[in-house]
Amino acid sequence: MKNQIALPVRQAKESRISLWLKKENRFFTFLLEEKVTNYRALLFWQLVISFALLIGTVFAHPLAAVAVTLWFGLSVGQLKKAERYGK
């Protein structure tokens, strides 16, 4: 009989997600002409969405504009950190 090791469901799902995040994103790799992982692509989309909301909330409410400005700043920081460490 073969010895088989079964991973718990939670570990199996986490490893699938982490493998997907490390895969190359073809769309952004084609556009930027350098290897871009799915993780960096998601960070880029977060940056784009936060910027769009920032533009929209500037005229709506000052408190919302401050919150979205903080989110935009964090998005920029996360993307720079990911580029620095090559994720």
PDB file of N, CA, C and O in Angstrom, residues 54 56-68:
ATOM      1  N   LEU A  54     -10.704  58.444  -5.132  1.00  0.00           N
ATOM      2  CA  LEU A  54     -10.149  59.692  -4.625  1.00  0.00           C
ATOM      3  C   LEU A  54     -10.641  60.871  -5.458  1.00  0.00           C
ATOM      4  O   LEU A  54     -11.061  61.893  -4.915  1.00  0.00           O
ATOM      5  N   GLY A  56     -13.348  60.990  -7.196  1.00  0.00           N
ATOM      6  CA  GLY A  56     -14.784  61.152  -6.990  1.00  0.00           C
ATOM      7  C   GLY A  56     -15.158  61.729  -5.640  1.00  0.00           C
ATOM      8  O   GLY A  56     -16.139  62.468  -5.521  1.00  0.00           O
ATOM      9  N   THR A  57     -14.386  61.419  -4.593  1.00  0.00           N
ATOM     10  CA  THR A  57     -14.759  61.868  -3.250  1.00  0.00           C
ATOM     11  C   THR A  57     -14.206  63.231  -2.888  1.00  0.00           C
ATOM     12  O   THR A  57     -14.612  63.797  -1.868  1.00  0.00           O
ATOM     13  N   VAL A  58     -13.322  63.769  -3.689  1.00  0.00           N
ATOM     14  CA  VAL A  58     -12.761  65.079  -3.378  1.00  0.00           C
ATOM     15  C   VAL A  58     -13.879  66.121  -3.317  1.00  0.00           C
ATOM     16  O   VAL A  58     -13.862  67.017  -2.477  1.00  0.00           O
ATOM     17  N   PHE A  59     -14.859  65.988  -4.188  1.00  0.00           N
ATOM     18  CA  PHE A  59     -15.941  66.963  -4.243  1.00  0.00           C
ATOM     19  C   PHE A  59     -17.148  66.554  -3.404  1.00  0.00           C
ATOM     20  O   PHE A  59     -18.085  67.334  -3.272  1.00  0.00           O
ATOM     21  N   ALA A  60     -17.155  65.360  -2.845  1.00  0.00           N
ATOM     22  CA  ALA A  60     -18.328  64.873  -2.124  1.00  0.00           C
ATOM     23  C   ALA A  60     -18.306  65.250  -0.646  1.00  0.00           C
ATOM     24  O   ALA A  60     -19.171  65.985  -0.177  1.00  0.00           O
ATOM     25  N   HIS A  61     -17.338  64.757   0.086  1.00  0.00           N
ATOM     26  CA  HIS A  61     -17.300  64.974   1.529  1.00  0.00           C
ATOM     27  C   HIS A  61     -15.843  64.994   1.975  1.00  0.00           C
ATOM     28  O   HIS A  61     -15.060  64.108   1.602  1.00  0.00           O
ATOM     29  N   PRO A  62     -15.450  65.952   2.797  1.00  0.00           N
ATOM     30  CA  PRO A  62     -14.033  66.051   3.207  1.00  0.00           C
ATOM     31  C   PRO A  62     -13.534  64.839   3.986  1.00  0.00           C
ATOM     32  O   PRO A  62     -12.395  64.410   3.798  1.00  0.00           O
ATOM     33  N   LEU A  63     -14.375  64.287   4.853  1.00  0.00           N
ATOM     34  CA  LEU A  63     -13.945  63.133   5.643  1.00  0.00           C
ATOM     35  C   LEU A  63     -13.726  61.905   4.746  1.00  0.00           C
ATOM     36  O   LEU A  63     -12.751  61.160   4.928  1.00  0.00           O
ATOM     37  N   ALA A  64     -14.604  61.720   3.782  1.00  0.00           N
ATOM     38  CA  ALA A  64     -14.434  60.610   2.833  1.00  0.00           C
ATOM     39  C   ALA A  64     -13.172  60.819   1.997  1.00  0.00           C
ATOM     40  O   ALA A  64     -12.443  59.857   1.714  1.00  0.00           O
ATOM     41  N   ALA A  65     -12.904  62.057   1.628  1.00  0.00           N
ATOM     42  CA  ALA A  65     -11.699  62.351   0.842  1.00  0.00           C
ATOM     43  C   ALA A  65     -10.437  62.024   1.638  1.00  0.00           C
ATOM     44  O   ALA A  65      -9.470  61.494   1.088  1.00  0.00           O
ATOM     45  N   VAL A  66     -10.445  62.309   2.927  1.00  0.00           N
ATOM     46  CA  VAL A  66      -9.281  61.997   3.767  1.00  0.00           C
ATOM     47  C   VAL A  66      -9.088  60.487   3.860  1.00  0.00           C
ATOM     48  O   VAL A  66      -7.962  59.983   3.736  1.00  0.00           O
ATOM     49  N   ALA A  67     -10.179  59.759   4.070  1.00  0.00           N
ATOM     50  CA  ALA A  67     -10.087  58.292   4.176  1.00  0.00           C
ATOM     51  C   ALA A  67      -9.567  57.676   2.885  1.00  0.00           C
ATOM     52  O   ALA A  67      -8.685  56.805   2.901  1.00  0.00           O
ATOM     53  N   VAL A  68     -10.083  58.132   1.759  1.00  0.00           N
ATOM     54  CA  VAL A  68      -9.651  57.563   0.478  1.00  0.00           C
ATOM     55  C   VAL A  68      -8.229  58.005   0.148  1.00  0.00           C
ATOM     56  O   VAL A  68      -7.470  57.249  -0.476  1.00  0.00           O
TER      57      VAL A  68
END
